[in-house]
Amino acid sequence: VQLQASGGGLVQAGGSLRLSCAASGFTLDYYAIGWFRQAPGKKREGVSVISSSGGTTYYADSVKGRFTVSRDDAKNTAYLQMNSLKPEDTAVYYCAAGPLAGWDVEYDYWGQGTLVTVSS
């Protein structure tokens, strides 16, 4: 059972990246997916959440209008499209899967993290 986050990299400010969160060993159909990030020296923070149905999404105020969360259950994968990236978006991004969609809920599975670096 594993979640694999990928798609991070180095990008200039204003650029875009798409992160993927692929599940293996279990199906994502019944799970909400949360995206979190942790910058050096800072606490982990919630970025975006998508419900198991895909019908409900949440975004942190800092990324609203720039990031879009989605899921493709046929591919057992969730995505985080990040546009208009800013240097303050630099962090390790994690995906997580859990029964409930929210910020302060328990997530059963966590990916290993993928590093996003935005240069100014």
The first five atom37 places (N, CA, C, CB, O) and aatype in JSON, in Angstrom:
{
  "aatype": [19, 5, 10, 5, 0, 15, 7, 7, 7, 10, 19, 5, 0, 7, 7, 15, 10, 1, 10, 15, 4, 0, 0, 15, 7, 13, 16, 10, 3, 18, 18, 0, 9, 7, 17, 13, 1, 5, 0, 14, 7, 11, 11, 1, 6, 7, 19, 15, 19, 9, 15, 15, 15, 7, 7, 16, 16, 18, 18, 0, 3, 15, 19, 11, 7, 1, 13, 16, 19, 15, 1, 3, 3, 0, 11, 2, 16, 0, 18, 10, 5, 12, 2, 15, 10, 11, 14, 6, 3, 16, 0, 19, 18, 18, 4, 0, 0, 7, 14, 10, 0, 7, 17, 3, 19, 6, 18, 3, 18, 17, 7, 5, 7, 16, 10, 19, 16, 19, 15, 15],
  "atom_mask": [
    [1, 1, 1, 1, 1],
    [1, 1, 1, 1, 1],
    [1, 1, 1, 1, 1],
    [1, 1, 1, 1, 1],
    [1, 1, 1, 1, 1],
    [1, 1, 1, 1, 1],
    [1, 1, 1, 0, 1],
    [1, 1, 1, 0, 1],
    [1, 1, 1, 0, 1],
    [1, 1, 1, 1, 1],
    [1, 1, 1, 1, 1],
    [1, 1, 1, 1, 1],
    [1, 1, 1, 1, 1],
    [1, 1, 1, 0, 1],
    [1, 1, 1, 0, 1],
    [1, 1, 1, 1, 1],
    [1, 1, 1, 1, 1],
    [1, 1, 1, 1, 1],
    [1, 1, 1, 1, 1],
    [1, 1, 1, 1, 1],
    [1, 1, 1, 1, 1],
    [1, 1, 1, 1, 1],
    [1, 1, 1, 1, 1],
    [1, 1, 1, 1, 1],
    [1, 1, 1, 0, 1],
    [1, 1, 1, 1, 1],
    [1, 1, 1, 1, 1],
    [1, 1, 1, 1, 1],
    [1, 1, 1, 1, 1],
    [1, 1, 1, 1, 1],
    [1, 1, 1, 1, 1],
    [1, 1, 1, 1, 1],
    [1, 1, 1, 1, 1],
    [1, 1, 1, 0, 1],
    [1, 1, 1, 1, 1],
    [1, 1, 1, 1, 1],
    [1, 1, 1, 1, 1],
    [1, 1, 1, 1, 1],
    [1, 1, 1, 1, 1],
    [1, 1, 1, 1, 1],
    [1, 1, 1, 0, 1],
    [1, 1, 1, 1, 1],
    [1, 1, 1, 1, 1],
    [1, 1, 1, 1, 1],
    [1, 1, 1, 1, 1],
    [1, 1, 1, 0, 1],
    [1, 1, 1, 1, 1],
    [1, 1, 1, 1, 1],
    [1, 1, 1, 1, 1],
    [1, 1, 1, 1, 1],
    [1, 1, 1, 1, 1],
    [1, 1, 1, 1, 1],
    [1, 1, 1, 1, 1],
    [1, 1, 1, 0, 1],
    [1, 1, 1, 0, 1],
    [1, 1, 1, 1, 1],
    [1, 1, 1, 1, 1],
    [1, 1, 1, 1, 1],
    [1, 1, 1, 1, 1],
    [1, 1, 1, 1, 1],
    [1, 1, 1, 1, 1],
    [1, 1, 1, 1, 1],
    [1, 1, 1, 1, 1],
    [1, 1, 1, 1, 1],
    [1, 1, 1, 0, 1],
    [1, 1, 1, 1, 1],
    [1, 1, 1, 1, 1],
    [1, 1, 1, 1, 1],
    [1, 1, 1, 1, 1],
    [1, 1, 1, 1, 1],
    [1, 1, 1, 1, 1],
    [1, 1, 1, 1, 1],
    [1, 1, 1, 1, 1],
    [1, 1, 1, 1, 1],
    [1, 1, 1, 1, 1],
    [1, 1, 1, 1, 1],
    [1, 1, 1, 1, 1],
    [1, 1, 1, 1, 1],
    [1, 1, 1, 1, 1],
    [1, 1, 1, 1, 1],
    [1, 1, 1, 1, 1],
    [1, 1, 1, 1, 1],
    [1, 1, 1, 1, 1],
    [1, 1, 1, 1, 1],
    [1, 1, 1, 1, 1],
    [1, 1, 1, 1, 1],
    [1, 1, 1, 1, 1],
    [1, 1, 1, 1, 1],
    [1, 1, 1, 1, 1],
    [1, 1, 1, 1, 1],
    [1, 1, 1, 1, 1],
    [1, 1, 1, 1, 1],
    [1, 1, 1, 1, 1],
    [1, 1, 1, 1, 1],
    [1, 1, 1, 1, 1],
    [1, 1, 1, 1, 1],
    [1, 1, 1, 1, 1],
    [1, 1, 1, 0, 1],
    [1, 1, 1, 1, 1],
    [1, 1, 1, 1, 1],
    [1, 1, 1, 1, 1],
    [1, 1, 1, 0, 1],
    [1, 1, 1, 1, 1],
    [1, 1, 1, 1, 1],
    [1, 1, 1, 1, 1],
    [1, 1, 1, 1, 1],
    [1, 1, 1, 1, 1],
    [1, 1, 1, 1, 1],
    [1, 1, 1, 1, 1],
    [1, 1, 1, 1, 1],
    [1, 1, 1, 0, 1],
    [1, 1, 1, 1, 1],
    [1, 1, 1, 0, 1],
    [1, 1, 1, 1, 1],
    [1, 1, 1, 1, 1],
    [1, 1, 1, 1, 1],
    [1, 1, 1, 1, 1],
    [1, 1, 1, 1, 1],
    [1, 1, 1, 1, 1],
    [1, 1, 1, 1, 1]
  ],
  "atom_positions": [
    [[0.86, -1.19, 0.0], [0.0, 0.0, 0.0], [0.89, 1.23, 0.0], [-0.97, 0.01, 1.23], [1.72, 1.41, 0.89]],
    [[0.71, 2.07, -0.99], [1.63, 3.18, -1.13], [0.98, 4.33, -1.88], [2.9, 2.74, -1.84], [0.17, 4.13, -2.79]],
    [[1.36, 5.56, -1.49], [1.05, 6.75, -2.25], [2.36, 7.32, -2.76], [0.26, 7.79, -1.39], [3.32, 7.46, -2.0]],
    [[2.39, 7.66, -4.0], [3.62, 8.18, -4.61], [3.34, 9.56, -5.17], [4.16, 7.23, -5.72], [2.6, 9.71, -6.15]],
    [[3.94, 10.56, -4.55], [3.82, 11.93, -5.06], [4.98, 12.2, -6.0], [3.79, 12.96, -3.9], [6.11, 11.81, -5.73]],
    [[4.69, 12.86, -7.1], [5.72, 13.17, -8.08], [5.36, 14.45, -8.82], [5.9, 12.0, -9.07], [4.26, 14.98, -8.68]],
    [[6.31, 14.93, -9.6], [6.07, 16.09, -10.44], [6.72, 17.37, -9.95], [0.0, 0.0, 0.0], [6.63, 18.4, -10.62]],
    [[7.37, 17.32, -8.82], [8.05, 18.5, -8.32], [9.27, 18.83, -9.15], [0.0, 0.0, 0.0], [9.68, 18.06, -10.01]],
    [[9.83, 20.0, -8.89], [11.01, 20.42, -9.62], [11.3, 21.87, -9.39], [0.0, 0.0, 0.0], [10.74, 22.5, -8.49]],
    [[12.2, 22.39, -10.2], [12.59, 23.79, -10.12], [11.88, 24.56, -11.23], [14.14, 23.94, -10.24], [11.92, 24.17, -12.4]],
    [[11.25, 25.65, -10.86], [10.52, 26.46, -11.84], [10.68, 27.93, -11.48], [9.01, 26.06, -11.89], [10.84, 28.28, -10.31]],
    [[10.64, 28.77, -12.48], [10.71, 30.2, -12.23], [9.37, 30.74, -11.75], [11.16, 30.95, -13.49], [8.32, 30.17, -12.03]],
    [[9.43, 31.82, -11.03], [8.2, 32.47, -10.58], [7.31, 32.76, -11.78], [8.51, 33.79, -9.8], [7.77, 33.19, -12.83]],
    [[6.04, 32.5, -11.6], [5.08, 32.66, -12.69], [4.85, 31.39, -13.49], [0.0, 0.0, 0.0], [3.92, 31.32, -14.3]],
    [[5.68, 30.41, -13.27], [5.57, 29.15, -14.0], [4.54, 28.21, -13.41], [0.0, 0.0, 0.0], [3.83, 28.55, -12.46]],
    [[4.48, 27.02, -13.98], [3.49, 26.03, -13.58], [4.14, 24.66, -13.38], [2.37, 25.93, -14.64], [5.16, 24.33, -13.98]],
    [[3.51, 23.89, -12.53], [3.86, 22.5, -12.33], [2.59, 21.73, -12.06], [4.87, 22.32, -11.16], [1.61, 22.28, -11.56]],
    [[2.6, 20.45, -12.4], [1.49, 19.58, -12.03], [2.03, 18.43, -11.21], [0.73, 19.05, -13.29], [2.86, 17.65, -11.67]],
    [[1.55, 18.34, -10.0], [1.92, 17.23, -9.13], [0.94, 16.09, -9.29], [1.98, 17.68, -7.66], [-0.25, 16.31, -9.51]],
    [[1.46, 14.89, -9.18], [0.61, 13.69, -9.25], [0.74, 12.92, -7.95], [1.01, 12.8, -10.46], [1.78, 12.94, -7.28]],
    [[-0.32, 12.24, -7.61], [-0.34, 11.4, -6.41], [-0.95, 10.07, -6.83], [-1.16, 12.07, -5.22], [-2.16, 9.96, -6.99]],
    [[-0.11, 9.08, -7.02], [-0.55, 7.78, -7.52], [-0.62, 6.77, -6.38], [0.39, 7.28, -8.62], [0.3, 6.66, -5.57]],
    [[-1.71, 6.04, -6.34], [-1.9, 5.03, -5.31], [-1.6, 3.66, -5.87], [-3.33, 5.09, -4.74], [-1.91, 3.36, -7.03]],
    [[-1.0, 2.82, -5.05], [-0.79, 1.43, -5.42], [-1.13, 0.57, -4.22], [0.68, 1.17, -5.89], [-0.86, 0.93, -3.07]],
    [[-1.72, -0.57, -4.5], [-2.09, -1.47, -3.42], [-3.45, -1.2, -2.82], [0.0, 0.0, 0.0], [-3.93, -1.98, -2.0]],
    [[-4.08, -0.11, -3.22], [-5.44, 0.17, -2.78], [-6.06, 1.13, -3.8], [-5.47, 0.78, -1.33], [-5.35, 1.75, -4.61]],
    [[-7.38, 1.24, -3.75], [-8.06, 2.12, -4.69], [-8.42, 3.44, -4.02], [-9.32, 1.44, -5.24], [-8.85, 3.48, -2.87]],
    [[-8.22, 4.51, -4.77], [-8.5, 5.84, -4.22], [-9.98, 6.19, -4.22], [-7.74, 6.87, -5.0], [-10.37, 7.21, -3.64]],
    [[-10.79, 5.38, -4.85], [-12.21, 5.72, -5.06], [-12.91, 6.23, -3.8], [-12.96, 4.52, -5.58], [-13.71, 7.16, -3.86]],
    [[-12.6, 5.6, -2.67], [-13.37, 5.9, -1.46], [-12.64, 6.85, -0.53], [-13.68, 4.63, -0.73], [-13.04, 7.04, 0.62]],
    [[-11.59, 7.45, -1.04], [-10.77, 8.3, -0.19], [-10.78, 9.75, -0.66], [-9.35, 7.78, -0.15], [-10.74, 10.04, -1.85]],
    [[-10.82, 10.65, 0.31], [-10.5, 12.04, 0.03], [-8.99, 12.16, -0.09], [-11.07, 12.99, 1.13], [-8.24, 11.41, 0.53]],
    [[-8.56, 13.12, -0.89], [-7.13, 13.36, -1.07], [-6.8, 14.75, -0.59], [-6.72, 13.18, -2.55], [-7.45, 15.73, -0.96]],
    [[-5.79, 14.82, 0.24], [-5.32, 16.11, 0.72], [-3.92, 16.37, 0.22], [0.0, 0.0, 0.0], [-3.09, 15.46, 0.14]],
    [[-3.67, 17.61, -0.12], [-2.32, 18.04, -0.47], [-1.84, 18.99, 0.64], [-2.29, 18.75, -1.89], [-2.54, 19.91, 1.05]],
    [[-0.64, 18.73, 1.1], [-0.05, 19.52, 2.16], [1.36, 19.92, 1.73], [-0.02, 18.73, 3.5], [1.92, 19.33, 0.8]],
    [[1.9, 20.91, 2.38], [3.27, 21.3, 2.07], [3.98, 21.74, 3.34], [3.3, 22.43, 1.02], [3.37, 22.18, 4.31]],
    [[5.29, 21.61, 3.29], [6.1, 22.05, 4.41], [7.35, 22.73, 3.88], [6.46, 20.87, 5.33], [8.18, 22.12, 3.21]],
    [[7.45, 24.0, 4.19], [8.62, 24.77, 3.79], [9.69, 24.65, 4.88], [8.25, 26.27, 3.54], [9.38, 24.36, 6.03]],
    [[10.94, 24.88, 4.53], [12.02, 24.77, 5.52], [11.76, 25.67, 6.73], [13.37, 25.13, 4.89], [11.5, 26.86, 6.58]],
    [[11.84, 25.08, 7.9], [11.66, 25.85, 9.12], [10.23, 26.21, 9.46], [0.0, 0.0, 0.0], [9.98, 26.95, 10.41]],
    [[9.29, 25.7, 8.7], [7.88, 26.03, 8.93], [7.07, 24.77, 9.2], [7.3, 26.79, 7.73], [7.49, 23.66, 8.89]],
    [[5.91, 24.98, 9.77], [5.01, 23.87, 10.03], [4.34, 23.43, 8.75], [3.97, 24.25, 11.08], [4.19, 24.21, 7.81]],
    [[3.94, 22.18, 8.72], [3.19, 21.68, 7.58], [1.85, 22.39, 7.5], [3.0, 20.15, 7.67], [1.22, 22.63, 8.53]],
    [[1.42, 22.72, 6.3], [0.14, 23.39, 6.12], [-0.66, 22.72, 5.02], [0.34, 24.87, 5.8], [-0.11, 22.13, 4.09]],
    [[-1.96, 22.82, 5.15], [-2.84, 22.28, 4.13], [-2.88, 23.19, 2.91], [0.0, 0.0, 0.0], [-2.91, 24.41, 3.04]],
    [[-2.88, 22.59, 1.74], [-2.91, 23.33, 0.48], [-4.26, 23.16, -0.21], [-1.78, 22.86, -0.44], [-4.89, 24.14, -0.6]],
    [[-4.68, 21.91, -0.36], [-5.93, 21.65, -1.06], [-6.43, 20.27, -0.7], [-5.74, 21.78, -2.58], [-5.66, 19.38, -0.36]],
    [[-7.74, 20.12, -0.77], [-8.39, 18.84, -0.48], [-9.47, 18.59, -1.52], [-8.99, 18.81, 0.97], [-10.15, 19.52, -1.95]],
    [[-9.62, 17.36, -1.91], [-10.72, 16.97, -2.79], [-11.42, 15.79, -2.18], [-10.21, 16.64, -4.23], [-10.78, 14.84, -1.72]],
    [[-12.75, 15.83, -2.17], [-13.53, 14.75, -1.57], [-13.44, 13.49, -2.42], [-14.98, 15.18, -1.4], [-12.95, 13.52, -3.54]],
    [[-13.93, 12.39, -1.87], [-13.87, 11.12, -2.58], [-14.67, 11.16, -3.88], [-14.38, 10.0, -1.69], [-14.3, 10.51, -4.86]],
    [[-15.74, 11.91, -3.88], [-16.56, 12.02, -5.09], [-16.0, 13.02, -6.08], [-17.97, 12.41, -4.73], [-16.37, 13.03, -7.25]],
    [[-15.1, 13.87, -5.6], [-14.58, 14.94, -6.44], [-15.48, 16.16, -6.46], [0.0, 0.0, 0.0], [-15.16, 17.16, -7.1]],
    [[-16.61, 16.08, -5.77], [-17.58, 17.16, -5.83], [-17.29, 18.33, -4.91], [0.0, 0.0, 0.0], [-17.86, 19.41, -5.06]],
    [[-16.41, 18.11, -3.96], [-16.07, 19.16, -3.0], [-14.57, 19.35, -2.98], [-16.59, 18.83, -1.59], [-13.8, 18.39, -2.89]],
    [[-14.17, 20.6, -3.06], [-12.74, 20.92, -2.99], [-12.53, 22.07, -2.01], [-12.18, 21.29, -4.4], [-13.41, 22.91, -1.82]],
    [[-11.38, 22.08, -1.41], [-10.98, 23.14, -0.5], [-9.59, 23.63, -0.91], [-10.99, 22.65, 0.99], [-8.76, 22.86, -1.39]],
    [[-9.39, 24.92, -0.7], [-8.08, 25.5, -0.99], [-7.67, 26.44, 0.13], [-8.11, 26.24, -2.34], [-8.5, 27.14, 0.71]],
    [[-6.39, 26.43, 0.42], [-5.86, 27.45, 1.32], [-5.98, 28.81, 0.63], [-4.38, 27.14, 1.71], [-5.87, 28.91, -0.59]],
    [[-6.19, 29.84, 1.43], [-6.34, 31.18, 0.86], [-5.13, 31.57, 0.01], [-6.55, 32.21, 1.98], [-5.25, 32.29, -0.97]],
    [[-3.97, 31.1, 0.4], [-2.74, 31.49, -0.28], [-2.63, 30.92, -1.69], [-1.55, 31.04, 0.53], [-1.82, 31.4, -2.49]],
    [[-3.44, 29.91, -2.01], [-3.32, 29.29, -3.34], [-4.61, 29.39, -4.15], [-2.93, 27.82, -3.19], [-4.64, 28.98, -5.31]],
    [[-5.64, 29.93, -3.58], [-6.92, 30.06, -4.3], [-6.73, 30.84, -5.59], [-7.98, 30.73, -3.42], [-6.07, 31.88, -5.61]],
    [[-7.31, 30.32, -6.65], [-7.21, 30.98, -7.94], [-5.96, 30.61, -8.71], [0.0, 0.0, 0.0], [-5.85, 30.93, -9.9]],
    [[-5.02, 29.95, -8.06], [-3.77, 29.56, -8.73], [-3.62, 28.05, -8.83], [-2.56, 30.15, -7.97], [-3.08, 27.54, -9.81]],
    [[-4.1, 27.33, -7.83], [-3.96, 25.87, -7.79], [-5.32, 25.22, -8.05], [-3.38, 25.41, -6.43], [-6.36, 25.77, -7.69]],
    [[-5.28, 24.07, -8.68], [-6.5, 23.3, -8.94], [-6.24, 21.84, -8.61], [-6.96, 23.45, -10.41], [-5.3, 21.22, -9.12]],
    [[-7.08, 21.29, -7.76], [-6.98, 19.88, -7.39], [-7.97, 19.08, -8.23], [-7.24, 19.67, -5.87], [-9.07, 19.55, -8.52]],
    [[-7.58, 17.88, -8.59], [-8.47, 17.02, -9.37], [-8.1, 15.57, -9.09], [-8.37, 17.33, -10.9], [-7.11, 15.28, -8.42]],
    [[-8.92, 14.68, -9.61], [-8.65, 13.26, -9.44], [-9.14, 12.5, -10.65], [-9.3, 12.72, -8.17], [-10.1, 12.9, -11.31]],
    [[-8.47, 11.41, -10.94], [-8.86, 10.5, -12.01], [-8.85, 9.11, -11.39], [-7.9, 10.6, -13.28], [-7.82, 8.44, -11.35]],
    [[-10.0, 8.69, -10.92], [-10.05, 7.39, -10.23], [-9.77, 6.22, -11.16], [-11.42, 7.21, -9.57], [-9.33, 5.16, -10.72]],
    [[-10.02, 6.4, -12.43], [-9.69, 5.33, -13.38], [-8.19, 5.08, -13.42], [-10.2, 5.69, -14.79], [-7.74, 3.96, -13.69]],
    [[-7.41, 6.15, -13.15], [-5.96, 6.02, -13.12], [-5.44, 5.89, -11.69], [-5.32, 7.21, -13.8], [-4.23, 5.79, -11.47]],
    [[-6.38, 5.9, -10.73], [-5.99, 5.79, -9.32], [-5.0, 6.88, -8.93], [-5.4, 4.42, -9.05], [-4.05, 6.65, -8.18]],
    [[-5.25, 8.07, -9.45], [-4.3, 9.17, -9.29], [-5.04, 10.48, -9.04], [-3.4, 9.3, -10.53], [-6.11, 10.73, -9.59]],
    [[-4.44, 11.31, -8.19], [-4.93, 12.66, -7.98], [-3.86, 13.65, -8.44], [-5.31, 12.9, -6.47], [-2.68, 13.31, -8.56]],
    [[-4.3, 14.88, -8.7], [-3.39, 15.86, -9.25], [-3.53, 17.19, -8.53], [-3.65, 16.04, -10.76], [-4.57, 17.51, -7.95]],
    [[-2.46, 17.95, -8.57], [-2.49, 19.33, -8.1], [-1.83, 20.18, -9.18], [-1.78, 19.49, -6.7], [-0.6, 20.16, -9.32]],
    [[-2.63, 20.91, -9.92], [-2.12, 21.82, -10.93], [-1.78, 23.14, -10.27], [-3.15, 22.02, -12.08], [-2.63, 23.77, -9.64]],
    [[-0.55, 23.55, -10.41], [-0.09, 24.77, -9.75], [0.36, 25.77, -10.8], [1.08, 24.47, -8.76], [1.32, 25.54, -11.53]],
    [[-0.35, 26.87, -10.88], [-0.04, 27.94, -11.83], [0.39, 29.2, -11.09], [-1.26, 28.23, -12.73], [0.18, 29.34, -9.89]],
    [[0.98, 30.1, -11.83], [1.42, 31.39, -11.27], [2.2, 31.18, -9.98], [0.21, 32.31, -11.01], [1.95, 31.84, -8.96]],
    [[3.13, 30.29, -10.04], [3.89, 29.94, -8.83], [4.71, 31.11, -8.33], [4.81, 28.75, -9.11], [5.21, 31.94, -9.1]],
    [[4.83, 31.16, -7.01], [5.56, 32.22, -6.33], [6.69, 31.6, -5.5], [4.61, 33.06, -5.43], [6.61, 30.43, -5.13]],
    [[7.71, 32.37, -5.22], [8.8, 31.81, -4.39], [8.3, 31.27, -3.05], [9.86, 32.89, -4.13], [8.86, 30.32, -2.52]],
    [[7.26, 31.87, -2.52], [6.73, 31.39, -1.23], [6.0, 30.06, -1.34], [5.8, 32.43, -0.65], [5.6, 29.49, -0.32]],
    [[5.82, 29.55, -2.55], [5.25, 28.22, -2.74], [6.33, 27.14, -2.6], [4.57, 28.11, -4.11], [6.01, 25.95, -2.61]],
    [[7.57, 27.53, -2.48], [8.65, 26.56, -2.34], [8.46, 25.73, -1.07], [10.01, 27.28, -2.31], [8.34, 26.27, 0.03]],
    [[8.43, 24.42, -1.25], [8.18, 23.52, -0.13], [8.26, 22.08, -0.63], [6.8, 23.8, 0.53], [8.31, 21.82, -1.83]],
    [[8.25, 21.16, 0.32], [8.01, 19.76, -0.01], [6.51, 19.55, 0.05], [8.78, 18.78, 0.96], [5.87, 19.86, 1.05]],
    [[5.97, 19.02, -1.02], [4.53, 18.79, -1.13], [4.22, 17.31, -0.9], [3.99, 19.24, -2.51], [4.88, 16.43, -1.45]],
    [[3.22, 17.08, -0.07], [2.81, 15.73, 0.27], [1.35, 15.53, -0.13], [3.01, 15.46, 1.76], [0.54, 16.46, -0.05]],
    [[1.02, 14.31, -0.55], [-0.38, 13.97, -0.71], [-0.73, 12.93, 0.35], [-0.68, 13.43, -2.15], [0.12, 12.2, 0.84]],
    [[-2.01, 12.91, 0.68], [-2.49, 11.99, 1.7], [-3.89, 11.54, 1.34], [-2.47, 12.64, 3.1], [-4.63, 12.27, 0.68]],
    [[-4.24, 10.34, 1.76], [-5.57, 9.79, 1.48], [-6.25, 9.4, 2.78], [-5.47, 8.56, 0.53], [-5.64, 8.78, 3.66]],
    [[-7.5, 9.78, 2.9], [-8.24, 9.48, 4.11], [-9.73, 9.42, 3.86], [0.0, 0.0, 0.0], [-10.18, 9.81, 2.78]],
    [[-10.5, 8.94, 4.82], [-11.94, 8.78, 4.62], [-12.73, 10.08, 4.59], [-12.48, 7.92, 5.7], [-13.83, 10.13, 4.04]],
    [[-12.18, 11.14, 5.17], [-12.9, 12.4, 5.24], [-12.1, 13.52, 4.59], [-13.21, 12.76, 6.7], [-10.88, 13.55, 4.65]],
    [[-12.82, 14.43, 3.96], [-12.17, 15.58, 3.33], [-12.1, 16.72, 4.33], [-12.93, 16.02, 2.05], [-13.13, 17.15, 4.86]],
    [[-10.91, 17.21, 4.59], [-10.79, 18.33, 5.51], [-9.35, 18.61, 5.83], [0.0, 0.0, 0.0], [-8.45, 17.9, 5.4]],
    [[-9.14, 19.66, 6.61], [-7.77, 20.03, 6.97], [-7.32, 19.26, 8.22], [-7.67, 21.54, 7.22], [-6.23, 18.69, 8.23]],
    [[-8.14, 19.25, 9.23], [-7.75, 18.67, 10.52], [-8.45, 17.33, 10.74], [-8.08, 19.63, 11.67], [-9.09, 17.11, 11.77]],
    [[-8.3, 16.46, 9.76], [-8.87, 15.12, 9.87], [-7.74, 14.13, 9.73], [-9.98, 14.87, 8.79], [-6.63, 14.47, 9.32]],
    [[-8.02, 12.9, 10.07], [-6.98, 11.88, 10.01], [-6.87, 11.33, 8.59], [-7.27, 10.74, 11.01], [-7.87, 10.96, 7.97]],
    [[-5.65, 11.28, 8.1], [-5.37, 10.68, 6.81], [-4.66, 9.35, 7.03], [-4.52, 11.63, 5.92], [-3.73, 9.25, 7.83]],
    [[-5.13, 8.33, 6.32], [-4.6, 6.98, 6.54], [-3.27, 6.74, 5.85], [-5.61, 5.95, 6.05], [-2.42, 6.01, 6.36]],
    [[-3.1, 7.34, 4.7], [-1.91, 7.09, 3.91], [-1.27, 8.41, 3.51], [-2.25, 6.25, 2.66], [-1.95, 9.39, 3.2]],
    [[0.06, 8.42, 3.52], [0.82, 9.6, 3.14], [1.86, 9.24, 2.08], [1.51, 10.23, 4.38], [2.5, 8.19, 2.15]],
    [[2.02, 10.13, 1.1], [3.09, 9.97, 0.14], [4.4, 10.46, 0.73], [0.0, 0.0, 0.0], [4.44, 11.02, 1.83]],
    [[5.46, 10.25, 0.0], [6.79, 10.55, 0.52], [7.19, 12.01, 0.32], [7.81, 9.67, -0.15], [8.17, 12.46, 0.91]],
    [[6.46, 12.74, -0.47], [6.77, 14.15, -0.67], [7.55, 14.38, -1.95], [0.0, 0.0, 0.0], [8.37, 13.56, -2.36]],
    [[7.29, 15.52, -2.56], [8.03, 15.92, -3.75], [8.38, 17.4, -3.6], [7.19, 15.66, -5.06], [7.55, 18.21, -3.19]],
    [[9.61, 17.74, -3.92], [10.11, 19.08, -3.67], [9.77, 20.02, -4.82], [11.62, 19.05, -3.46], [10.04, 19.72, -5.99]],
    [[9.18, 21.14, -4.47], [8.9, 22.21, -5.44], [9.74, 23.42, -5.04], [7.36, 22.56, -5.47], [9.67, 23.9, -3.91]],
    [[10.53, 23.9, -5.97], [11.35, 25.07, -5.73], [11.02, 26.12, -6.77], [12.86, 24.71, -5.76], [11.12, 25.88, -7.98]],
    [[10.63, 27.29, -6.31], [10.26, 28.38, -7.21], [11.31, 29.49, -7.06], [8.81, 28.92, -6.9], [11.48, 30.06, -5.98]],
    [[11.99, 29.78, -8.14], [13.03, 30.81, -8.1], [12.44, 32.16, -8.51], [14.2, 30.43, -9.03], [11.52, 32.24, -9.32]],
    [[13.0, 33.2, -7.94], [12.5, 34.55, -8.23], [13.21, 35.17, -9.43], [12.66, 35.46, -7.0], [12.91, 36.3, -9.81]]
  ]
}
